[in-house]
mmCIF file of C-alpha atoms in Angstrom:
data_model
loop_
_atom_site.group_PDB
_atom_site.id
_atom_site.type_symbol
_atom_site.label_atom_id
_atom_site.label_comp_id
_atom_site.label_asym_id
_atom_site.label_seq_id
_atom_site.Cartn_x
_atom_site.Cartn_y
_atom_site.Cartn_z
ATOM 1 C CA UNK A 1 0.000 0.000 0.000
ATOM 2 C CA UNK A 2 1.106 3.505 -0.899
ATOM 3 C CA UNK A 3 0.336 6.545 0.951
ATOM 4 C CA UNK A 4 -1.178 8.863 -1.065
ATOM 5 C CA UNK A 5 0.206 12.717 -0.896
ATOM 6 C CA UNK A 6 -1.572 15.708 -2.346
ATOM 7 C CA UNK A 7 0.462 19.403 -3.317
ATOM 8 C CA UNK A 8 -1.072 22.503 -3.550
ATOM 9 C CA UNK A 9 0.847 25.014 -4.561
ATOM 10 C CA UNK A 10 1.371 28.338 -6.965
ATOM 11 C CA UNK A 11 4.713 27.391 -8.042
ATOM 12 C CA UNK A 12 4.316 24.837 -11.111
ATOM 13 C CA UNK A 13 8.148 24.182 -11.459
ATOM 14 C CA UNK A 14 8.178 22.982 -7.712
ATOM 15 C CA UNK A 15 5.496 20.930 -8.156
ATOM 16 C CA UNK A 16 7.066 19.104 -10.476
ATOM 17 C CA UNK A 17 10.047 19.105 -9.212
ATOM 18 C CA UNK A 18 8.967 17.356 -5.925
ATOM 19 C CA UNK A 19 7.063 15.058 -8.448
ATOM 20 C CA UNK A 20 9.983 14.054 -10.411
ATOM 21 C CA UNK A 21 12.333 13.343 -7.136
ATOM 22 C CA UNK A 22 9.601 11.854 -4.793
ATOM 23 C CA UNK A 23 9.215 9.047 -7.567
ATOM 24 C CA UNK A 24 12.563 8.427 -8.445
ATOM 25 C CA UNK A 25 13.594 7.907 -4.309
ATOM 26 C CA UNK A 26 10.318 6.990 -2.931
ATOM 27 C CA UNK A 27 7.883 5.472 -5.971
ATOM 28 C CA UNK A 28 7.288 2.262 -3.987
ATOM 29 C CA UNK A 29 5.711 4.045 -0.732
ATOM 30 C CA UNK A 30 4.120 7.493 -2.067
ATOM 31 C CA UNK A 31 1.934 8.477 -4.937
ATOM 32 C CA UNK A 32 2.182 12.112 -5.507
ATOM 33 C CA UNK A 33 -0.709 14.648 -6.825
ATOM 34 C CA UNK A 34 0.021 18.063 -7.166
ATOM 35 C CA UNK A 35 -2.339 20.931 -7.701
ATOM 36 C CA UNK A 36 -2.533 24.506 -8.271
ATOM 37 C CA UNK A 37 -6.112 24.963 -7.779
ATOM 38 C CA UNK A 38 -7.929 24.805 -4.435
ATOM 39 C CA UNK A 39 -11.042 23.670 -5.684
ATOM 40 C CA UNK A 40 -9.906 20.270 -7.965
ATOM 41 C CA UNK A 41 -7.554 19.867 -5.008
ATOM 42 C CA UNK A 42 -10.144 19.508 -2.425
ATOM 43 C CA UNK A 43 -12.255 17.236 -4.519
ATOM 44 C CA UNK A 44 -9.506 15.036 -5.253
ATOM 45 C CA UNK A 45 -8.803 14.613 -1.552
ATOM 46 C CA UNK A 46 -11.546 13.455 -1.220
ATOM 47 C CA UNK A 47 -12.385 11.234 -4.141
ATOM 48 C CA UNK A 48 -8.928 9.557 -3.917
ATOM 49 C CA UNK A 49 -8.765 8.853 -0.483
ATOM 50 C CA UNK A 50 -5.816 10.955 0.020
ATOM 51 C CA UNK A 51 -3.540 9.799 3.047
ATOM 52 C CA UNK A 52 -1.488 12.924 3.842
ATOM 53 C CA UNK A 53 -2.761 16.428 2.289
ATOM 54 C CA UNK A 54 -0.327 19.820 1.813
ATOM 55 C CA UNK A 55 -1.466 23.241 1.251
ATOM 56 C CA UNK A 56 0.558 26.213 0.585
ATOM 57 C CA UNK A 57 -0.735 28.810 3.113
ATOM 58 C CA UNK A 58 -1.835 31.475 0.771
ATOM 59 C CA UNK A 59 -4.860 29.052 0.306
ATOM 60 C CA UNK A 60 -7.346 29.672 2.606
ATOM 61 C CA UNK A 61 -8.296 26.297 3.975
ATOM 62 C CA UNK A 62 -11.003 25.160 6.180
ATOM 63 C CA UNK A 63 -10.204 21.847 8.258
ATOM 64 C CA UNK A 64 -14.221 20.914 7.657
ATOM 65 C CA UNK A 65 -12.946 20.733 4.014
ATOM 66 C CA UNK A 66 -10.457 18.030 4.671
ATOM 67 C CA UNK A 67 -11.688 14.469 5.168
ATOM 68 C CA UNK A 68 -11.506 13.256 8.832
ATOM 69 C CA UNK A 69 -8.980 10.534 7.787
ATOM 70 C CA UNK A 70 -6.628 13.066 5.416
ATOM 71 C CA UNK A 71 -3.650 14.455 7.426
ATOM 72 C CA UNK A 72 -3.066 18.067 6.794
ATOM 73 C CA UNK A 73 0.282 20.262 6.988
ATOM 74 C CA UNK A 74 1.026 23.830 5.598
ATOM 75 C CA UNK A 75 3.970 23.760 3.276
ATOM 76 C CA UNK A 76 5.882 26.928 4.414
ATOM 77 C CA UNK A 77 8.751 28.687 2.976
ATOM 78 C CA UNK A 78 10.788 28.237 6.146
ATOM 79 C CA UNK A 79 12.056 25.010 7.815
ATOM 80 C CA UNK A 80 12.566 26.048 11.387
ATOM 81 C CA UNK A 81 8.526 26.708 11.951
ATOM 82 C CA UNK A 82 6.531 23.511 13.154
ATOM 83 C CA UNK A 83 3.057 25.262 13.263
ATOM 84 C CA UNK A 84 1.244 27.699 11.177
ATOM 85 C CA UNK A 85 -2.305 28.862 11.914
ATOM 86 C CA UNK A 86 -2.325 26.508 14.264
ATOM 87 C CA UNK A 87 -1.978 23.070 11.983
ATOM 88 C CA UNK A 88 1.245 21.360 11.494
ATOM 89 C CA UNK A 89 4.203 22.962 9.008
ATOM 90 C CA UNK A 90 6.328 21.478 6.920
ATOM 91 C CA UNK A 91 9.254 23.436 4.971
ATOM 92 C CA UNK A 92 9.271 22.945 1.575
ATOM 93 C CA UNK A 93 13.089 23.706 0.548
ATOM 94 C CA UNK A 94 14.724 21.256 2.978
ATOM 95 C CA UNK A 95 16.510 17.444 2.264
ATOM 96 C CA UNK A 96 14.030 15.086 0.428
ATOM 97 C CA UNK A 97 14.663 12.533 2.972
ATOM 98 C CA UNK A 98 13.671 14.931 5.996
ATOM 99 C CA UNK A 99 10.454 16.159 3.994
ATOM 100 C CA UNK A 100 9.650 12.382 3.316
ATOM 101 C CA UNK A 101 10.698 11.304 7.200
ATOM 102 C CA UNK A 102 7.705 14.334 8.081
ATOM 103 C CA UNK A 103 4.980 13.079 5.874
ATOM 104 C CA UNK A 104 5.561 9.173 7.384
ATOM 105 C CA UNK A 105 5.766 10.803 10.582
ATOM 106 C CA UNK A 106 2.374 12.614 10.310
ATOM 107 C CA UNK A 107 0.583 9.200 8.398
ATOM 108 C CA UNK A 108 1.804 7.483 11.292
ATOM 109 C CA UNK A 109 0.634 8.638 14.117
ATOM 110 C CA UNK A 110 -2.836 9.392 12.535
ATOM 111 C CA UNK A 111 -2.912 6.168 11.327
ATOM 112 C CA UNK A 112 -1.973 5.181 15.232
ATOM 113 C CA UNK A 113 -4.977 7.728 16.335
ATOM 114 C CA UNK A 114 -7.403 5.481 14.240
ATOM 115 C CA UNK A 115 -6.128 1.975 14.962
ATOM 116 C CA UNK A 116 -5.441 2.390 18.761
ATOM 117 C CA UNK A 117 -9.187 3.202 19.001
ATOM 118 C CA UNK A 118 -10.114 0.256 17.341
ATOM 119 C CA UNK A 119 -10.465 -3.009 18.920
ATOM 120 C CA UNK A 120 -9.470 -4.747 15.571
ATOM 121 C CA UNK A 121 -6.355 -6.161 16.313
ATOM 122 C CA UNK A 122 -5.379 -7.735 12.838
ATOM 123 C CA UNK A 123 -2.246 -6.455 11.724
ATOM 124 C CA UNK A 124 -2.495 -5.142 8.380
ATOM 125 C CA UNK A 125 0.783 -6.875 7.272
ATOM 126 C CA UNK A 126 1.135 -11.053 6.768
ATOM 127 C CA UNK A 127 2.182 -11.622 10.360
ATOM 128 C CA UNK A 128 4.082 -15.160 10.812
ATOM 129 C CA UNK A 129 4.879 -16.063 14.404
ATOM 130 C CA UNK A 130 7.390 -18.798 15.431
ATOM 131 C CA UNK A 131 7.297 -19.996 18.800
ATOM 132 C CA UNK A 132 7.308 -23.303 21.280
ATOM 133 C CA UNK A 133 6.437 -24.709 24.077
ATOM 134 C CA UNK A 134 9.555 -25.929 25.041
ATOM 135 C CA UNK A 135 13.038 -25.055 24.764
ATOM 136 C CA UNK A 136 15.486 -26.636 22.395
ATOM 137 C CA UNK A 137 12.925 -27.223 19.676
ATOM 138 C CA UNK A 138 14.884 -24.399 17.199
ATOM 139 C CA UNK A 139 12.097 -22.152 17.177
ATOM 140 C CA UNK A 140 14.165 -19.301 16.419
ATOM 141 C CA UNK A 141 16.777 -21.039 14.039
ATOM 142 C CA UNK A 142 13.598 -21.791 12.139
ATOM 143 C CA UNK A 143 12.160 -17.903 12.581
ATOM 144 C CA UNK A 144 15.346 -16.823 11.005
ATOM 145 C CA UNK A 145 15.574 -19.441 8.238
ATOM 146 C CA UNK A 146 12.107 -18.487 7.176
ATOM 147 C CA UNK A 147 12.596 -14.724 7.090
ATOM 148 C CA UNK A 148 16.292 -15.581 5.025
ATOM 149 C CA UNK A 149 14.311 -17.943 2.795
ATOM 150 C CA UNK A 150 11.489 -15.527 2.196
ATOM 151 C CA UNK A 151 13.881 -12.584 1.229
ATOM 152 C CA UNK A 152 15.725 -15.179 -1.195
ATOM 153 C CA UNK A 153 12.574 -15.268 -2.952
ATOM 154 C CA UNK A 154 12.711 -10.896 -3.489
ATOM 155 C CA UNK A 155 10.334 -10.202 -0.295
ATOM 156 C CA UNK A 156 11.062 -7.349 1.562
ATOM 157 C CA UNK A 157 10.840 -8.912 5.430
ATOM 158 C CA UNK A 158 11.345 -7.670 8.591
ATOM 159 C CA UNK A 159 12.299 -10.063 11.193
ATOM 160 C CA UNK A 160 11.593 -9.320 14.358
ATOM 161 C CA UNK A 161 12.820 -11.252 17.902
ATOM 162 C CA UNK A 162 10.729 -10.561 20.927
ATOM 163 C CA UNK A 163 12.292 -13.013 22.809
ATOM 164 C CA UNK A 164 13.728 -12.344 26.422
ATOM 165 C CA UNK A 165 17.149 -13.663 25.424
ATOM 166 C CA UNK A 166 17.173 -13.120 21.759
ATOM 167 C CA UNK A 167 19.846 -14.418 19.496
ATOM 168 C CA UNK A 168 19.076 -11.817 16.511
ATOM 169 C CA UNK A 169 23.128 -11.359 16.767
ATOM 170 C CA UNK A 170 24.343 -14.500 15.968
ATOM 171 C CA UNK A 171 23.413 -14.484 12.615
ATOM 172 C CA UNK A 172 21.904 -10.796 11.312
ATOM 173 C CA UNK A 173 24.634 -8.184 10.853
ATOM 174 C CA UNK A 174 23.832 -4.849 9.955
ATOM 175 C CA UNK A 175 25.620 -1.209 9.856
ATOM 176 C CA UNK A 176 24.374 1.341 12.552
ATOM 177 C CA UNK A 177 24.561 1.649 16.275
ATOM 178 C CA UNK A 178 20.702 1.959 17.033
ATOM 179 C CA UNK A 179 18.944 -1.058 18.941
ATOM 180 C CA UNK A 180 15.808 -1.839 20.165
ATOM 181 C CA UNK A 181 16.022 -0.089 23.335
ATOM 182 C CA UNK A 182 16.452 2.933 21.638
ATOM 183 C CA UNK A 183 12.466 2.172 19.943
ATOM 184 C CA UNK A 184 11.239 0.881 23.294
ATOM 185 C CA UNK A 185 12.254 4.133 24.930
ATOM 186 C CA UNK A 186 10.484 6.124 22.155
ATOM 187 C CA UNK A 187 7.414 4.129 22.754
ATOM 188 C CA UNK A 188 7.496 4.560 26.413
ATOM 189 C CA UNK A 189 8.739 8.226 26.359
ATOM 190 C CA UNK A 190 6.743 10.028 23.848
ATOM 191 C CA UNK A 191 9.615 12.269 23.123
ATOM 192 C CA UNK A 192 10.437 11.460 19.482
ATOM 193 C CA UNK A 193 8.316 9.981 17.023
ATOM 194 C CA UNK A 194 8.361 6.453 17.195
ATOM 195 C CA UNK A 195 8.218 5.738 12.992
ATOM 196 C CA UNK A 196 10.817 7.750 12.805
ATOM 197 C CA UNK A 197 12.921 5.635 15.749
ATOM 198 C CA UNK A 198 11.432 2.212 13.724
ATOM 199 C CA UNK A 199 13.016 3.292 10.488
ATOM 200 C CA UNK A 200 15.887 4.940 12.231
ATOM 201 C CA UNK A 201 17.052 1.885 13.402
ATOM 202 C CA UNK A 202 16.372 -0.691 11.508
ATOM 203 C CA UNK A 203 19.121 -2.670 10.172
ATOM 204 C CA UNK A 204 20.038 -4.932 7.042
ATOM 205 C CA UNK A 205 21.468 -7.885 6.507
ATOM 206 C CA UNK A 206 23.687 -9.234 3.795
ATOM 207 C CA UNK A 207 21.031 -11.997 3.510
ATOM 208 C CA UNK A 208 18.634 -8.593 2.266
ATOM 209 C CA UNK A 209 16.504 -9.188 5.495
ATOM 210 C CA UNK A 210 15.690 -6.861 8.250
ATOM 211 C CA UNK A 211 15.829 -6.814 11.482
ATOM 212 C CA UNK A 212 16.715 -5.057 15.029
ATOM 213 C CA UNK A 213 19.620 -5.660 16.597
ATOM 214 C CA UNK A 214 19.027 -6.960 20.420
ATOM 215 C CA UNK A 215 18.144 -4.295 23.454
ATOM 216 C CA UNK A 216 20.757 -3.054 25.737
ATOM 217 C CA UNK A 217 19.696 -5.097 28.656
ATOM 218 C CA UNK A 218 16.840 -8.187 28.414
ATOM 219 C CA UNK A 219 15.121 -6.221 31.254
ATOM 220 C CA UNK A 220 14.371 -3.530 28.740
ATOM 221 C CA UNK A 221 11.671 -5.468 26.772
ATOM 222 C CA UNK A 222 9.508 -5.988 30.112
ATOM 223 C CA UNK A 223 9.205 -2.837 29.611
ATOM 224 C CA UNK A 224 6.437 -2.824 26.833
ATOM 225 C CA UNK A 225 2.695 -3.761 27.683
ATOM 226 C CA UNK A 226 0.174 -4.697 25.562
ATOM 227 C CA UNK A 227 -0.693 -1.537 24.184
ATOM 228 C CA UNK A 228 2.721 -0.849 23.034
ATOM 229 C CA UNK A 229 3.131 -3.724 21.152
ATOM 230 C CA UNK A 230 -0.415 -2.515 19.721
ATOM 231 C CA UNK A 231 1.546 0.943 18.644
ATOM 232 C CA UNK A 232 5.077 -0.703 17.312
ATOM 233 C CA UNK A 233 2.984 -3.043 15.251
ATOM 234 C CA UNK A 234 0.857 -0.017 13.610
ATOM 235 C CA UNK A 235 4.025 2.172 13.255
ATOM 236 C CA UNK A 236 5.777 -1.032 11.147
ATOM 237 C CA UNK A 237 3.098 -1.119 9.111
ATOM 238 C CA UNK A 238 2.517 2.317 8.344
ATOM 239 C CA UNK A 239 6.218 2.404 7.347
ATOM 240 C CA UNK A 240 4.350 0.820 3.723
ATOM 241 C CA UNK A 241 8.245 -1.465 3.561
ATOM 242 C CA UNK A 242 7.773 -4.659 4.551
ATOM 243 C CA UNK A 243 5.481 -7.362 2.455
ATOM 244 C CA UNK A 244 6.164 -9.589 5.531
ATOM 245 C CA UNK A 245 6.831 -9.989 9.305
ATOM 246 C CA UNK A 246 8.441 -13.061 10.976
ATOM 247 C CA UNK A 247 8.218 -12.780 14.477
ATOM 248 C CA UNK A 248 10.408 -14.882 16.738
ATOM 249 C CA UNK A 249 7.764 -15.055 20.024
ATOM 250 C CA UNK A 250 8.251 -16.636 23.720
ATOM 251 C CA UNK A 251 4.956 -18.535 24.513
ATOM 252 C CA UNK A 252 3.238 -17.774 27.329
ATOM 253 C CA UNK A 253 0.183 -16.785 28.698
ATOM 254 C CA UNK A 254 0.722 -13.141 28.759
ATOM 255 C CA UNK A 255 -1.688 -10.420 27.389
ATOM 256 C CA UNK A 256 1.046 -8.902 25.558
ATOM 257 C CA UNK A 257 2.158 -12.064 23.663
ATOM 258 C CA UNK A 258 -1.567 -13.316 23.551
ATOM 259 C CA UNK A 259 -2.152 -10.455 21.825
ATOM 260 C CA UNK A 260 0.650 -10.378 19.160
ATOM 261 C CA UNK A 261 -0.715 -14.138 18.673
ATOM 262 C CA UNK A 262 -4.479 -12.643 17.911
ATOM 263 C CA UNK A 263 -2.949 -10.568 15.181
ATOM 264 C CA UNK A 264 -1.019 -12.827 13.403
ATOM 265 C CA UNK A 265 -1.311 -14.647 10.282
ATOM 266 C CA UNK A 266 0.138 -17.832 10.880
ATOM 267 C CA UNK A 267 1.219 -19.435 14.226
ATOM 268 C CA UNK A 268 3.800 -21.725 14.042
ATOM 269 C CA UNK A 269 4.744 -23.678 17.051
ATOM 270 C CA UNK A 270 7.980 -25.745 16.820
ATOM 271 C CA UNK A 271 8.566 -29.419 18.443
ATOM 272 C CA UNK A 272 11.405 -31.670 18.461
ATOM 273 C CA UNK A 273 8.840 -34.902 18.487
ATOM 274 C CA UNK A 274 9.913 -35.824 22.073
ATOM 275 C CA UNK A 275 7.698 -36.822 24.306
ATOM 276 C CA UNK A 276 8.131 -33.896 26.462
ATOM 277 C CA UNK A 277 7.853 -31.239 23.775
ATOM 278 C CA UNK A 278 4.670 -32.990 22.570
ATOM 279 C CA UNK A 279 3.139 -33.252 25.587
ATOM 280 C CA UNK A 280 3.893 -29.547 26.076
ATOM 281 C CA UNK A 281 2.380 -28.090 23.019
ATOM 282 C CA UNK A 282 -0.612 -29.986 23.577
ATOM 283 C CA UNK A 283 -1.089 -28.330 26.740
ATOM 284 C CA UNK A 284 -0.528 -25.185 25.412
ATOM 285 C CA UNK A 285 -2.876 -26.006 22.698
ATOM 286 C CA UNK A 286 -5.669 -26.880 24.824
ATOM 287 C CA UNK A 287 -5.412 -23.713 26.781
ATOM 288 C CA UNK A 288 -5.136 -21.384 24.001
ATOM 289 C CA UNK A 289 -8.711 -23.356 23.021
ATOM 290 C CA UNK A 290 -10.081 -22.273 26.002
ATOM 291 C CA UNK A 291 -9.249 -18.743 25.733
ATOM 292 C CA UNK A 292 -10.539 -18.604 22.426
ATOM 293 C CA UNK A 293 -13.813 -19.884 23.899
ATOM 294 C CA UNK A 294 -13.789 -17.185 26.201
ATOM 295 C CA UNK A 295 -12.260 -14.301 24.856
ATOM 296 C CA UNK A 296 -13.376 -15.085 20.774
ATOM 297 C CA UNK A 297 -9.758 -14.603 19.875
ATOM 298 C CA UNK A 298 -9.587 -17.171 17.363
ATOM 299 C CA UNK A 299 -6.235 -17.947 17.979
ATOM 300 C CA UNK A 300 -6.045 -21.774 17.639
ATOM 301 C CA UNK A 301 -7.481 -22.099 13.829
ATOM 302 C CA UNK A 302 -4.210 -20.525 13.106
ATOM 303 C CA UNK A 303 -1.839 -22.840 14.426
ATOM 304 C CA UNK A 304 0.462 -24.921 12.944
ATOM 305 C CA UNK A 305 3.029 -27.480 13.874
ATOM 306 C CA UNK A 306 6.503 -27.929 12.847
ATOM 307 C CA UNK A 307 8.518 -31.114 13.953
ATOM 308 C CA UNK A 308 13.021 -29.802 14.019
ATOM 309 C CA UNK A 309 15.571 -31.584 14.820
ATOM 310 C CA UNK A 310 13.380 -34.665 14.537
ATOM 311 C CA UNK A 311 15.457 -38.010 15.339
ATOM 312 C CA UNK A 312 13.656 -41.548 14.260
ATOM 313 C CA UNK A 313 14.453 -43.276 17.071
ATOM 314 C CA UNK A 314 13.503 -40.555 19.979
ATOM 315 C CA UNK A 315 11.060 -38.173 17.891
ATOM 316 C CA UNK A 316 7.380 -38.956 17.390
ATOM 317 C CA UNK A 317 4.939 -37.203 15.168
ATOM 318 C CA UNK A 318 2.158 -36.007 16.804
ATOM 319 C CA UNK A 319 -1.059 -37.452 16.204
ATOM 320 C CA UNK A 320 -4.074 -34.798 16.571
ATOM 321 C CA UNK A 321 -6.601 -34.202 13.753
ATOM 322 C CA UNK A 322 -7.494 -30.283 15.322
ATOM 323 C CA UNK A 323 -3.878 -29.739 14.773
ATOM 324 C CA UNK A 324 -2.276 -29.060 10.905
ATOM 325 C CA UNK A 325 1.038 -31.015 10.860
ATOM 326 C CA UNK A 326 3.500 -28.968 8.168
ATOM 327 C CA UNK A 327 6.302 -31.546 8.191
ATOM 328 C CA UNK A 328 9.518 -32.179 9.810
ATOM 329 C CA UNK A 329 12.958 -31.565 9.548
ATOM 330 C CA UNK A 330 16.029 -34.043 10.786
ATOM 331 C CA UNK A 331 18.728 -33.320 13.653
ATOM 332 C CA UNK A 332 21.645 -31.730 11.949
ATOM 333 C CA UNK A 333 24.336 -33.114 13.916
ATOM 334 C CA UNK A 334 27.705 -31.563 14.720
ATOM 335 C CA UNK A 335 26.337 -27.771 12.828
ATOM 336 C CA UNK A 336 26.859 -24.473 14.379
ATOM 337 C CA UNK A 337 23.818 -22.324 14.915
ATOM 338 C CA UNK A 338 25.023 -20.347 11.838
ATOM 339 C CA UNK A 339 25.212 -23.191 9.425
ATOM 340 C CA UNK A 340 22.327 -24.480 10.864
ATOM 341 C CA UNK A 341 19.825 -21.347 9.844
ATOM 342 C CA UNK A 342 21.360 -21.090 6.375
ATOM 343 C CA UNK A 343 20.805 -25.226 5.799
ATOM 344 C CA UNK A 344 17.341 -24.596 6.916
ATOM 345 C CA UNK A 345 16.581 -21.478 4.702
ATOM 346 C CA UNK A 346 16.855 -23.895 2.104
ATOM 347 C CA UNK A 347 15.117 -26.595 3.637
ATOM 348 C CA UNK A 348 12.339 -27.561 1.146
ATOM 349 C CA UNK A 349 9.362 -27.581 3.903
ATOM 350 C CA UNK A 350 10.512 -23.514 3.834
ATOM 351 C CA UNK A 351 7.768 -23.693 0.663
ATOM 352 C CA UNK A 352 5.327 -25.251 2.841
ATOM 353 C CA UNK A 353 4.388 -22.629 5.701
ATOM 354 C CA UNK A 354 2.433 -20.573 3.327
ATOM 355 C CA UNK A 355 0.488 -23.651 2.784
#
């Protein structure tokens, strides 16, 4: 989805100036209209569902023109003023990338106004989450091999570890110094804008996926409650970047995880096929059936299993006809963790979770 930015302006050789860079740097996240009349302007707004609306202040312009979901700005002369007749300003002369940074900054946290009143809590980007019941089951070697594999195939992904002792580290690399503590405080604060933060520090790795590098301190992710996980998942997606999101997810029975799980996609749970993993994600399963019972979260339709490091003699497929079985992958003895993601990105069961 593209967010969809209206000009109005005097000054035609601006207006297509902005027109001509804006879709050379940005043509996969903004669609640019430009105007020089008030009156086709304001119809278009409205007729084309613009997303973020600019108005060069010798236009007189009424806020009851503008539709309730349109963000507005005045595109002033000067950079250093942030308000003009009361409403938001935005200079037109300064660095592409800081005029582009304001109008994602203003989409987002309108886009945050509407959602967080909402008590729709589908995220509006495919949402894959890898988790267990157990430890030891490779949950997260499988998280990362699935975001690697995905981006092999030219989607832009964002991987994303909200464990409490992630292992992003060990095998995404990325230049910057930013981390996710740095977001977290944003969130938490409300002293910077938090898109801004998201984009800010988000890194890339060779393997073309995305991801942020580990907090500071594990302490700092206790810091988020359920709401805030409701806010960083809106800000991602109003970022219009990522085609998917693979999220590497502790089970338990949490609000905060719960409701990542309501939102998601796809659930993937991860067992070795012993008989204490199975046993465990069969408890697991039973409560999350219950909750759905009470709550309506329908989070158990969504669930699939995934049998790693699976050993013939030890491992056992599980046998439960609520429960989709994708496949199962064998014990790959003596590898690193390293070698053990990149075997698995190629894995051919990788083809099979979209299934």
């Amino acid at each position: 989805m593209k967010i969809k930015l209206a000009i109005l302006d005097h000054d035609e050789t601006y207006l297509n100036q902005i027109v001509s860079i804006m879709d050379s740097k940005y043509m996969d996240s903004i669609q640019t209209y430009t105007f020089t009349s008030k009156d086709t302007a304001i119809k278009t707004v409205s007729e084309a569902k613009i997303d973020v609306f600019l108005a060069n202040p010798d236009f007189e312009m009424s806020m009851e023109e503008i539709p309730m979901k349109c963000c507005f700005a005045y595109l002033v002369d000067q950079n250093d003023i942030e308000r003009y007749k009361g409403q938001i300003a935005i200079g037109k002369y300064q660095k592409i990338q800081l005029f582009y940074q304001q109008i994602l900054s203003m989409y987002a946290e309108k886009v945050a106004d509407m959602e967080l009143s909402s008590k729709n809590t589908k995220f509006s980007i495919p949402l894959y989450c890898f988790l267990s019941a157990s430890g030891g089951t490779g949950s997260s070697s499988l998280a990362m091999a699935y975001a690697k594999n995905q981006a092999m195939h030219g989607k832009k992904v964002l991987y994303f570890n909200l464990e409490q002792l992630p292992t992003t580290g060990l095998v995404f690399t990325g230049e910057g110094n930013g981390n996710f503590s740095e977001i977290i405080y944003s969130i938490k604060s409300g002293r910077s804008n938090v898109t801004l933060k998201i984009e800010s520090n988000t890194k890339q790795d060779n393997s073309e996926v995305f991801f942020f590098d580990s907090c500071n301190i594990p302490l700092d992710l206790l810091e988020l409650d359920t709401n805030d996980f409701k806010q960083l998942l809106i800000h991602i997606a109003s970022l219009n970047k990522y085609e998917l999101v693979v999220v590497d997810l502790d089970f338990t029975f949490q609000k905060k995880e719960l409701f990542v799980l309501e939102g998601a996609t796809k659930i993937i749970f991860v067992s070795d096929g012993s008989a204490v993993a199975n046993r465990k994600f069969l408890s697991a399963y039973e409560s999350i059936v219950i909750l759905d019972e009470q709550n309506e979260t329908g989070i158990a339709p969504r669930i699939s299993l995934v049998f790693n490091k699976f050993r013939n003699r030890t491992s056992q497929v599980l046998q439960d006809e609520r429960i989709k079985v994708i496949g199962g992958i064998p014990y790959f003895e003596g590898a690193d963790f390293v070698r053990v993601v990149d075997e698995l990105s190629h894995h051919p069961l990788m083809n099979k979770l979209d299934n």
